[in-house]
Amino acid sequence: MATKSSNVATKPTKPAKKKEVKKETKLGMAVKKDDNFGEWYSEVVVNSEMIEYYDISGCYILRPQAISIWETLQAFFDPEIKKMGIKNAYFPLFVTENVLQKEKDHIEGFAPEVAWVTKSGKSDLEVPIAIRPTSETVMYPYFAKWIRGHRDLPLKLNQWCNVVRWEFSNPTPFIRSREFLWQEGHTAFATKEEADQEVLEILELYRRVYEEYLAIPVIKGKKSELEKFAGGLYTTSVEAFIPHTGRGIQGATSHCLGQNFAKMFQINFEDDKGGKGMVWQNSWAYSTRTIGVMVMVHGDDKGLVLPPKVASVQVVVIPVPYKDADTTAIKAACESTANELNAAGMRADLDTRENYSPGWKYSHWEMKGVPLRIEIGPRDLEKSQARIVRRDNGAKIDVPMAELVEKVQEILMSIQENLFNIAKEKRDACIEVVHTWDEFMAALNNKKLILAPWCDEEEVEKDVKARTKADQGAAKTLCSPFDQPELPSGTVCFASGKPAKKWTYWGRSY
Ligand code: 87F
């Protein structure tokens, strides 16, 4: 980095003056994950340069470190849905009150979260205009217009956009923000069977986003009647779990809307026999919340830990000049190493800044979650090797230069796998099967992810919510897993004592 030279005449100095090394500002994390999870999280997202706080509560700047992860997930998901015949579109951000209110039933509970534009300049608008919190009401009038006959079906659209929900409870970067990015898919079919099938196909893509990219285990399942999207027929979701807080978190949802919206918006079609049909609809979304779940699950006391598949920098190469070592040769070795890795398709970066010490750089790149660092010093140069240090477990491995590219490739894959396995082990260790109310309460207080036999009655879920209400929130159902353990006949509901119909996950949640 070039520094401004001073014109001020100075005493002649000794010729071999050491370069200025920036004052070693305390780089590390001030708060430990175990000590105060909430503060730890805020510190990680800011120090890793993913988030900058903004002067409107609940709104955050997503810096390149965050957006690059979003783009990676998008680069996976977008072609997958295109293979399914879904096309991208873009609908306006604004919606009139008239249209928004069209489906009163479902909007009712959400109304307090809708943000409105009421002025342009200093004058009041004739009619206030809402900012989309989701786009059913924006899109479906046009579905009604565009769908006439069975040949117009299926209609399958997706949009990548922002939405605004004026939340009042505890804003958290990525997890609960007043504006966020998502994709929302909206599809219409002639038959329920087609809709049912798509719900699950999309849910599988969401599982892959979490498990294959973010290295986070999720549970696929169906939401209870109380927790489903009120406007729809049924809701499926992928559910993740944060062991440190003992909370479940909905990772993404895929809804079958049935014909509720078709009725409200009169989305009808003429079938192949000339009869009248009403479409079956789905909607589905995942959001930037995915990134928050990743931070919470993998991050540690040194900062962010990125799964290699979503890391914009997978490997950082750092020269470690020592005393009178040949810095030029070391630098050259670092440069060619980074070049080779990049040429082999990995994402490598080089940190040759001279105003920071190697130790400072180690902390800096650890904080940013970079999966691997390569150190090259005089001894490595002599032995024609490099030292590889893993971010996930701190392991240090000396590798001959000749094998470096292959080895790095291998280790990156093993880090991706290891992060998933560790996360799964921790998640699984939190799962507790209970049969009685007392076991349920004990597990809840122990921050467990509870699997319980349930009678599947709405009143019982409401009752559980009421009985568990505490400062940290009430317990609720997360989902009934598709993968159901055996339910021996005679098994009773943990909460009501009535015959159990299914196994359901319960817990506090985000
Ligand atoms: C907030 C304000 C107004 C959630 C809201 O999940 C309306 C809503 O309809 C609202 N918060 N919802 C439910 C969204 C349902 C559905 N929309 C399309 C999805 C997936 C994508």
Coordinates of C-alpha atoms and ligand atoms in Angstrom, one line a residue:
M1 CA 0.0 0.0 0.0
A2 CA 1.4 3.4 -0.9
T3 CA 1.8 5.9 1.9
K4 CA 2.0 9.6 1.5
S5 CA 5.6 10.8 2.0
S6 CA 6.2 13.7 4.3
N7 CA 7.9 16.8 3.0
V8 CA 9.0 18.0 6.4
A9 CA 12.8 18.0 6.7
T10 CA 13.9 15.5 9.2
K11 CA 17.1 14.5 10.8
P12 CA 18.8 11.9 8.6
T13 CA 17.8 8.6 9.9
K14 CA 19.6 5.3 9.8
P15 CA 19.2 3.8 6.3
A16 CA 17.8 0.4 7.3
K17 CA 14.8 1.8 9.1
K18 CA 12.1 -0.8 9.7
K19 CA 8.8 -0.4 8.0
E20 CA 6.0 0.9 10.1
V21 CA 3.8 -1.8 11.4
K22 CA 0.3 -0.6 12.2
K23 CA -0.5 -0.5 15.9
E24 CA -1.9 -3.9 16.7
T25 CA -5.4 -2.8 17.4
K26 CA -7.3 -5.4 19.4
L27 CA -8.9 -7.4 16.6
G28 CA -10.5 -10.3 18.3
M29 CA -14.0 -10.8 19.6
A30 CA -14.8 -9.2 22.9
V31 CA -17.7 -11.5 23.7
K32 CA -17.7 -15.3 23.8
K33 CA -20.5 -17.3 22.2
D34 CA -21.2 -19.1 25.4
D35 CA -21.2 -16.0 27.6
N36 CA -23.6 -13.7 25.8
F37 CA -24.9 -15.2 22.6
G38 CA -26.9 -12.1 21.5
E39 CA -23.9 -9.8 21.8
W40 CA -21.6 -12.4 20.3
Y41 CA -23.8 -12.5 17.3
S42 CA -23.9 -8.8 16.8
E43 CA -20.2 -8.6 17.1
V44 CA -19.6 -11.4 14.6
V45 CA -21.8 -10.0 11.9
V46 CA -20.2 -6.5 12.2
N47 CA -16.6 -7.5 12.7
S48 CA -16.7 -10.0 9.8
E49 CA -17.8 -7.1 7.7
M50 CA -21.1 -8.7 6.7
I51 CA -23.3 -6.1 8.4
E52 CA -23.2 -2.5 9.2
Y53 CA -25.8 -1.1 11.5
Y54 CA -28.0 1.6 10.0
D55 CA -29.7 4.6 11.6
I56 CA -33.2 3.0 11.2
S57 CA -33.8 0.3 13.8
G58 CA -34.2 -3.1 12.1
C59 CA -32.5 -2.1 8.9
Y60 CA -29.0 -3.2 8.1
I61 CA -26.5 -2.7 5.4
L62 CA -25.5 -5.9 3.7
R63 CA -21.9 -5.6 2.8
P64 CA -20.1 -7.5 0.0
Q65 CA -19.3 -10.3 2.5
A66 CA -23.0 -11.0 3.0
I67 CA -24.2 -10.3 -0.5
S68 CA -21.6 -12.7 -2.0
I69 CA -23.1 -15.5 0.1
W70 CA -26.6 -14.5 -1.0
E71 CA -25.4 -14.6 -4.6
T72 CA -23.9 -18.1 -4.2
L73 CA -27.2 -19.4 -2.9
Q74 CA -28.9 -17.7 -5.8
A75 CA -26.5 -19.2 -8.3
F76 CA -27.6 -22.6 -7.0
F77 CA -31.3 -22.1 -6.6
D78 CA -32.1 -20.0 -9.7
P79 CA -31.0 -22.5 -12.3
E80 CA -32.7 -25.3 -10.3
I81 CA -36.1 -23.7 -10.4
K82 CA -35.6 -22.8 -14.1
K83 CA -35.1 -26.5 -14.8
M84 CA -38.5 -26.9 -13.2
G85 CA -40.0 -24.5 -15.7
I86 CA -40.3 -21.6 -13.3
K87 CA -39.6 -18.2 -14.8
N88 CA -38.4 -15.0 -13.2
A89 CA -40.5 -11.9 -13.3
Y90 CA -40.5 -8.6 -11.3
F91 CA -43.6 -7.0 -9.9
P92 CA -43.9 -3.5 -8.3
L93 CA -42.9 -2.8 -4.8
F94 CA -46.2 -1.0 -4.1
V95 CA -49.7 -2.2 -3.6
T96 CA -52.9 -0.2 -3.2
E97 CA -54.9 -0.6 0.0
N98 CA -57.8 -1.9 -2.0
V99 CA -55.9 -4.8 -3.4
L100 CA -54.0 -5.5 -0.2
Q101 CA -57.2 -5.8 1.7
K102 CA -58.7 -8.1 -0.8
E103 CA -57.8 -11.2 1.2
K104 CA -58.8 -9.8 4.6
D105 CA -58.6 -13.1 6.4
H106 CA -55.0 -13.7 6.1
I107 CA -53.9 -10.1 6.1
E108 CA -55.7 -9.4 9.4
G109 CA -53.0 -10.8 11.7
F110 CA -50.2 -9.2 9.6
A111 CA -51.7 -5.7 9.2
P112 CA -49.7 -4.0 12.0
E113 CA -46.5 -4.9 10.1
V114 CA -47.5 -3.3 6.8
A115 CA -45.6 -0.1 6.0
W116 CA -47.3 2.7 4.1
V117 CA -46.3 5.6 1.9
T118 CA -48.6 8.5 2.6
K119 CA -46.8 11.5 1.1
S120 CA -45.0 12.7 -1.9
G121 CA -42.9 15.7 -1.0
K122 CA -45.0 17.7 1.4
S123 CA -48.4 16.7 0.0
D124 CA -50.5 13.8 1.1
L125 CA -51.1 11.1 -1.5
E126 CA -54.7 10.8 -2.5
V127 CA -54.6 7.2 -1.3
P128 CA -51.9 5.7 0.8
I129 CA -49.9 3.0 -0.9
A130 CA -48.5 -0.1 0.9
I131 CA -45.0 -1.5 0.5
R132 CA -45.2 -5.2 -0.3
P133 CA -44.7 -7.5 2.8
T134 CA -45.2 -10.4 0.3
S135 CA -46.6 -10.4 -3.2
E136 CA -49.8 -12.5 -3.3
T137 CA -52.0 -9.5 -3.6
V138 CA -49.7 -7.8 -6.1
M139 CA -49.4 -10.8 -8.4
Y140 CA -52.7 -12.6 -8.3
P141 CA -54.9 -10.1 -10.0
Y142 CA -52.6 -10.6 -13.0
F143 CA -52.7 -14.3 -12.7
A144 CA -56.5 -13.9 -13.1
K145 CA -55.9 -11.9 -16.2
W146 CA -53.3 -14.1 -17.8
I147 CA -54.9 -17.5 -17.1
R148 CA -57.8 -18.1 -19.4
G149 CA -57.6 -21.7 -20.5
H150 CA -55.9 -24.9 -19.5
R151 CA -53.1 -24.1 -22.0
D152 CA -52.1 -21.1 -19.9
L153 CA -51.3 -23.6 -17.1
P154 CA -49.2 -24.2 -15.2
L155 CA -48.1 -20.6 -14.6
K156 CA -44.9 -20.6 -12.6
L157 CA -43.3 -17.3 -11.6
N158 CA -40.6 -16.4 -9.2
Q159 CA -39.1 -13.0 -8.2
W160 CA -35.9 -12.1 -6.4
C161 CA -36.7 -9.0 -4.4
N162 CA -36.9 -7.1 -1.1
V163 CA -39.9 -7.0 1.1
V164 CA -40.8 -4.8 4.1
R165 CA -42.4 -6.0 7.3
W166 CA -42.4 -3.4 10.1
E167 CA -41.5 -5.8 12.9
F168 CA -41.6 -4.5 16.5
S169 CA -40.0 -7.4 18.4
N170 CA -36.3 -7.7 18.8
P171 CA -34.7 -6.9 15.4
T172 CA -31.7 -9.1 14.6
P173 CA -29.5 -8.8 11.5
F174 CA -30.5 -11.4 8.9
I175 CA -32.9 -13.2 11.3
R176 CA -35.5 -10.5 11.8
S177 CA -35.1 -7.3 9.9
R178 CA -37.6 -4.8 8.7
E179 CA -36.5 -5.1 5.1
F180 CA -35.0 -8.3 3.7
L181 CA -34.1 -10.0 0.5
W182 CA -35.8 -13.2 -0.6
Q183 CA -37.1 -15.1 -3.6
E184 CA -40.8 -15.7 -3.7
G185 CA -42.2 -18.3 -6.0
H186 CA -45.9 -18.2 -7.0
T187 CA -47.3 -21.0 -9.1
A188 CA -50.7 -22.0 -10.4
F189 CA -51.8 -25.5 -11.7
A190 CA -54.8 -27.2 -13.1
T191 CA -54.7 -30.0 -10.6
K192 CA -53.9 -30.4 -6.9
E193 CA -51.6 -33.3 -7.6
E194 CA -49.2 -31.1 -9.6
A195 CA -49.3 -28.5 -6.9
D196 CA -48.6 -31.1 -4.2
Q197 CA -45.6 -32.4 -6.1
E198 CA -44.1 -29.0 -6.6
V199 CA -44.4 -28.1 -2.9
L200 CA -42.1 -31.0 -2.1
E201 CA -39.7 -30.4 -5.0
I202 CA -39.1 -26.9 -3.8
L203 CA -38.8 -28.1 -0.2
E204 CA -36.0 -30.4 -1.3
L205 CA -34.2 -27.5 -2.9
Y206 CA -34.4 -25.6 0.4
R207 CA -33.0 -28.6 2.2
R208 CA -30.1 -28.6 -0.2
V209 CA -29.5 -24.8 0.3
Y210 CA -29.1 -25.5 4.0
E211 CA -27.4 -28.9 4.0
E212 CA -25.2 -28.8 0.9
Y213 CA -24.3 -25.1 0.9
L214 CA -24.6 -23.8 4.4
A215 CA -23.7 -27.1 6.1
I216 CA -26.7 -26.9 8.4
P217 CA -28.9 -29.9 9.1
V218 CA -32.6 -29.3 8.7
I219 CA -35.8 -31.2 9.3
K220 CA -38.4 -31.3 6.6
G221 CA -42.0 -31.4 7.8
K222 CA -45.5 -30.1 7.9
K223 CA -46.6 -27.1 10.0
S224 CA -49.5 -27.4 12.4
E225 CA -52.8 -25.7 11.6
L226 CA -51.9 -23.0 14.1
E227 CA -48.5 -22.3 12.6
K228 CA -49.3 -22.7 8.9
F229 CA -49.8 -19.8 6.6
A230 CA -53.4 -18.9 7.3
G231 CA -54.2 -18.1 3.7
G232 CA -53.1 -21.5 2.5
L233 CA -54.2 -25.1 2.6
Y234 CA -51.0 -26.5 4.2
T235 CA -47.5 -25.4 4.9
T236 CA -44.2 -27.4 4.7
S237 CA -40.9 -26.1 6.0
V238 CA -37.3 -26.9 6.7
E239 CA -36.5 -26.3 10.3
A240 CA -33.1 -25.6 11.7
F241 CA -32.0 -25.5 15.4
I242 CA -29.6 -23.2 17.2
P243 CA -28.1 -25.3 20.1
H244 CA -26.7 -22.2 21.9
T245 CA -30.1 -20.7 22.5
G246 CA -32.1 -23.8 22.3
R247 CA -34.3 -22.3 19.7
G248 CA -35.8 -23.7 16.5
I249 CA -35.8 -21.5 13.5
Q250 CA -37.9 -21.8 10.4
G251 CA -35.4 -22.0 7.5
A252 CA -37.8 -21.7 4.5
T253 CA -41.4 -22.5 3.7
S254 CA -43.2 -24.1 0.8
H255 CA -47.0 -23.7 0.9
C256 CA -49.8 -25.3 -1.0
L257 CA -52.4 -22.5 -1.1
G258 CA -55.1 -24.8 -2.3
Q259 CA -57.9 -22.7 -4.1
N260 CA -58.3 -20.0 -1.4
F261 CA -56.6 -17.3 -3.4
A262 CA -58.1 -18.5 -6.6
K263 CA -61.5 -17.9 -5.1
M264 CA -60.6 -14.4 -3.8
F265 CA -58.9 -13.3 -7.1
Q266 CA -61.1 -15.4 -9.4
I267 CA -58.3 -17.2 -11.0
N268 CA -60.4 -19.5 -13.2
F269 CA -59.7 -21.4 -16.4
E270 CA -61.6 -23.3 -19.0
D271 CA -60.5 -27.0 -18.9
D272 CA -59.9 -29.3 -21.9
K273 CA -63.6 -30.3 -21.9
G274 CA -64.9 -26.8 -22.0
G275 CA -65.8 -26.9 -18.3
K276 CA -64.8 -24.3 -15.7
G277 CA -61.9 -24.9 -13.4
M278 CA -60.2 -23.1 -10.6
V279 CA -56.5 -23.1 -10.2
W280 CA -54.5 -24.8 -7.4
Q281 CA -51.7 -22.5 -6.2
N282 CA -48.4 -22.7 -4.3
S283 CA -46.1 -20.1 -2.9
W284 CA -42.6 -20.6 -1.4
A285 CA -39.7 -18.5 -0.2
Y286 CA -36.3 -18.5 1.4
S287 CA -34.7 -15.3 2.5
T288 CA -31.4 -13.7 3.8
R289 CA -32.3 -15.3 7.1
T290 CA -30.4 -18.3 5.8
I291 CA -27.2 -16.3 6.3
G292 CA -28.0 -15.6 9.9
V293 CA -28.7 -19.2 10.7
M294 CA -25.3 -20.0 9.2
V295 CA -23.5 -17.5 11.4
M296 CA -25.3 -18.7 14.5
V297 CA -24.6 -22.4 13.8
H298 CA -21.0 -22.3 12.7
G299 CA -19.5 -19.1 14.2
D300 CA -17.1 -19.4 17.2
D301 CA -15.1 -17.2 19.6
K302 CA -12.8 -16.2 16.8
G303 CA -15.6 -14.9 14.7
L304 CA -17.3 -16.2 11.5
V305 CA -16.8 -19.7 10.2
L306 CA -17.7 -20.1 6.5
P307 CA -18.5 -23.3 4.8
P308 CA -16.1 -23.4 1.8
K309 CA -19.0 -23.7 -0.7
V310 CA -20.3 -20.2 0.2
A311 CA -17.0 -18.5 1.1
S312 CA -16.1 -15.8 -1.3
V313 CA -12.5 -16.3 -0.2
Q314 CA -11.8 -19.9 0.4
V315 CA -8.0 -19.7 1.0
V316 CA -5.9 -16.8 2.0
V317 CA -2.2 -16.9 1.5
I318 CA 0.0 -15.0 4.0
P319 CA 3.7 -14.5 3.7
V320 CA 5.6 -15.0 7.0
P321 CA 8.8 -13.1 6.6
Y322 CA 11.2 -13.8 9.5
K323 CA 14.2 -11.7 10.5
D324 CA 16.6 -11.5 7.6
A325 CA 14.7 -13.8 5.4
D326 CA 14.4 -13.3 1.6
T327 CA 11.1 -11.5 1.6
T328 CA 11.0 -11.2 -2.2
A329 CA 11.3 -14.9 -2.6
I330 CA 8.6 -15.5 0.0
K331 CA 6.3 -13.1 -1.6
A332 CA 6.8 -14.6 -5.0
A333 CA 6.1 -18.0 -3.6
C334 CA 2.8 -16.7 -2.0
E335 CA 1.8 -15.1 -5.2
S336 CA 2.4 -18.1 -7.4
T337 CA 0.5 -20.3 -4.8
A338 CA -2.5 -18.0 -4.9
N339 CA -2.4 -17.9 -8.7
E340 CA -2.2 -21.7 -9.0
L341 CA -5.2 -22.2 -6.6
N342 CA -7.2 -19.7 -8.5
A343 CA -6.3 -21.3 -11.8
A344 CA -7.5 -24.6 -10.4
G345 CA -10.9 -23.1 -9.7
M346 CA -10.6 -22.2 -6.0
R347 CA -11.1 -18.8 -4.6
A348 CA -7.8 -17.7 -3.2
D349 CA -6.7 -14.3 -1.9
L350 CA -3.2 -13.0 -1.1
D351 CA -2.5 -10.7 1.8
T352 CA 0.9 -9.1 1.3
R353 CA 0.1 -5.9 3.2
E354 CA 3.3 -4.8 4.9
N355 CA 1.8 -2.6 7.5
Y356 CA 0.2 -5.6 9.3
S357 CA 2.0 -8.4 11.1
P358 CA 1.3 -12.0 10.2
G359 CA -0.4 -12.6 13.5
W360 CA -2.7 -9.7 13.0
K361 CA -3.6 -11.1 9.6
Y362 CA -4.3 -14.5 11.0
S363 CA -6.9 -13.0 13.4
H364 CA -8.3 -10.8 10.7
W365 CA -9.0 -13.7 8.3
E366 CA -10.2 -15.9 11.0
M367 CA -12.7 -13.3 12.0
K368 CA -13.9 -13.2 8.4
G369 CA -14.4 -17.0 8.5
V370 CA -12.0 -17.8 5.6
P371 CA -11.9 -21.7 5.6
L372 CA -8.2 -22.1 5.0
R373 CA -5.0 -20.0 5.4
I374 CA -1.7 -20.9 3.9
E375 CA 1.4 -19.6 5.6
I376 CA 4.7 -19.5 3.7
G377 CA 7.9 -18.6 5.7
P378 CA 11.6 -19.0 5.1
R379 CA 11.7 -22.5 6.5
D380 CA 8.8 -23.5 4.3
L381 CA 10.6 -22.0 1.3
E382 CA 13.7 -24.0 2.1
K383 CA 11.7 -27.2 2.4
S384 CA 9.5 -26.4 -0.6
Q385 CA 6.4 -26.7 1.4
A386 CA 3.6 -24.6 2.8
R387 CA 1.7 -24.6 6.1
I388 CA -2.1 -25.0 5.8
V389 CA -4.3 -24.0 8.8
R390 CA -7.9 -25.0 9.0
R391 CA -10.5 -22.5 10.3
D392 CA -12.9 -25.1 11.4
N393 CA -10.7 -27.0 13.8
G394 CA -7.4 -25.1 13.8
A395 CA -5.4 -28.1 12.5
K396 CA -2.0 -27.3 11.0
I397 CA -0.8 -29.4 8.1
D398 CA 2.6 -29.0 6.3
V399 CA 2.1 -29.9 2.6
P400 CA 4.8 -30.2 -0.1
M401 CA 4.4 -27.4 -2.7
A402 CA 4.0 -30.0 -5.5
E403 CA 0.9 -31.4 -3.8
L404 CA -0.6 -28.2 -2.6
V405 CA -3.4 -27.6 -5.1
E406 CA -4.7 -31.2 -4.8
K407 CA -4.4 -31.1 -1.0
V408 CA -6.2 -27.8 -0.6
Q409 CA -9.0 -29.0 -2.8
E410 CA -9.3 -32.1 -0.6
I411 CA -9.2 -30.2 2.6
L412 CA -11.9 -27.7 1.5
M413 CA -14.2 -30.6 0.8
S414 CA -13.4 -32.1 4.1
I415 CA -14.1 -28.8 5.9
Q416 CA -17.5 -28.6 4.2
E417 CA -18.3 -32.1 5.3
N418 CA -16.9 -31.6 8.8
L419 CA -18.9 -28.5 9.5
F420 CA -22.1 -30.3 8.5
N421 CA -21.2 -33.4 10.7
I422 CA -20.4 -31.3 13.7
A423 CA -23.5 -29.2 13.3
K424 CA -25.6 -32.4 13.0
E425 CA -24.0 -34.0 16.0
K426 CA -24.7 -30.9 18.1
R427 CA -28.2 -30.6 16.8
D428 CA -28.9 -34.3 17.4
A429 CA -27.5 -34.1 20.9
C430 CA -30.2 -31.5 21.6
I431 CA -33.1 -33.7 20.4
E432 CA -35.1 -35.1 23.3
V433 CA -37.9 -37.5 22.9
V434 CA -40.6 -37.0 25.6
H435 CA -43.8 -38.7 26.5
T436 CA -45.2 -36.7 29.5
W437 CA -45.8 -33.0 30.4
D438 CA -43.1 -33.1 33.1
E439 CA -40.5 -34.5 30.7
F440 CA -41.6 -31.9 28.2
M441 CA -41.1 -29.0 30.7
A442 CA -37.7 -30.4 31.8
A443 CA -36.5 -30.7 28.2
L444 CA -37.8 -27.2 27.4
N445 CA -35.9 -25.7 30.3
N446 CA -32.8 -27.6 29.1
K447 CA -33.0 -25.9 25.7
K448 CA -33.9 -29.1 23.9
L449 CA -35.4 -29.7 20.6
I450 CA -38.4 -31.7 21.7
L451 CA -39.9 -34.6 19.8
A452 CA -43.3 -35.6 21.3
P453 CA -46.3 -37.6 20.5
W454 CA -49.2 -35.2 19.9
C455 CA -52.9 -35.4 19.4
D456 CA -52.7 -32.7 16.6
E457 CA -55.4 -30.5 18.1
E458 CA -55.2 -26.8 17.8
E459 CA -56.7 -26.1 21.2
V460 CA -54.0 -28.3 22.8
E461 CA -51.2 -26.4 21.0
K462 CA -52.8 -23.1 22.2
D463 CA -52.9 -24.5 25.7
V464 CA -49.2 -25.5 25.5
K465 CA -48.3 -22.0 24.4
A466 CA -50.2 -20.5 27.3
R467 CA -48.7 -22.8 29.8
T468 CA -45.1 -22.2 28.7
K469 CA -45.3 -18.5 28.2
A470 CA -42.2 -16.9 29.7
D471 CA -39.8 -14.1 29.1
Q472 CA -38.1 -16.1 26.4
G473 CA -41.4 -16.7 24.6
A474 CA -43.7 -19.7 24.5
A475 CA -43.1 -23.2 23.2
K476 CA -44.8 -24.0 19.9
T477 CA -44.8 -26.7 17.3
L478 CA -41.9 -26.4 14.8
C479 CA -43.1 -29.1 12.4
S480 CA -44.3 -32.7 12.2
P481 CA -41.4 -34.4 10.4
F482 CA -42.1 -36.3 7.2
D483 CA -39.7 -38.8 8.6
Q484 CA -42.0 -40.1 11.4
P485 CA -40.6 -42.6 13.9
E486 CA -42.9 -45.5 14.7
L487 CA -45.9 -44.5 16.9
P488 CA -46.9 -47.6 18.8
S489 CA -50.7 -47.9 19.2
G490 CA -51.9 -46.7 22.6
T491 CA -49.3 -43.8 22.6
V492 CA -50.9 -40.7 24.1
C493 CA -50.3 -37.0 23.6
F494 CA -47.8 -35.6 26.0
A495 CA -50.0 -32.6 26.7
S496 CA -53.6 -33.7 26.5
G497 CA -53.4 -37.5 27.3
K498 CA -55.6 -38.1 24.2
P499 CA -54.5 -40.6 21.6
A500 CA -51.5 -39.3 19.8
K501 CA -51.8 -38.9 16.0
K502 CA -48.2 -38.1 15.1
W503 CA -44.7 -37.2 16.3
T504 CA -44.1 -33.4 16.3
Y505 CA -41.1 -31.2 17.1
W506 CA -41.7 -28.6 19.7
G507 CA -39.5 -25.8 21.1
R508 CA -39.0 -22.1 21.6
S509 CA -38.2 -20.5 18.3
Y510 CA -37.1 -17.4 16.5
Ligands
87F1 C1 -46.7 -9.5 6.9 C2 -47.5 -8.5 6.5 C3 -48.5 -8.8 5.5 C4 -46.1 -13.0 6.3 C5 -46.8 -10.8 6.4 O1 -44.4 -17.5 3.2 C6 -48.7 -10.0 5.0 C7 -47.8 -11.0 5.4 O2 -48.8 -12.7 4.1 C8 -47.9 -12.4 4.9 N1 -46.0 -11.8 6.8 N2 -47.1 -13.3 5.4 C9 -47.1 -14.7 4.9 C10 -46.3 -14.9 3.6 C11 -46.8 -16.1 2.9 C12 -46.0 -16.5 1.7 N3 -45.8 -15.5 0.7 C13 -45.1 -15.9 -0.4 C14 -44.7 -17.2 2.0 C15 -43.8 -17.5 0.9 C16 -43.8 -16.5 -0.2

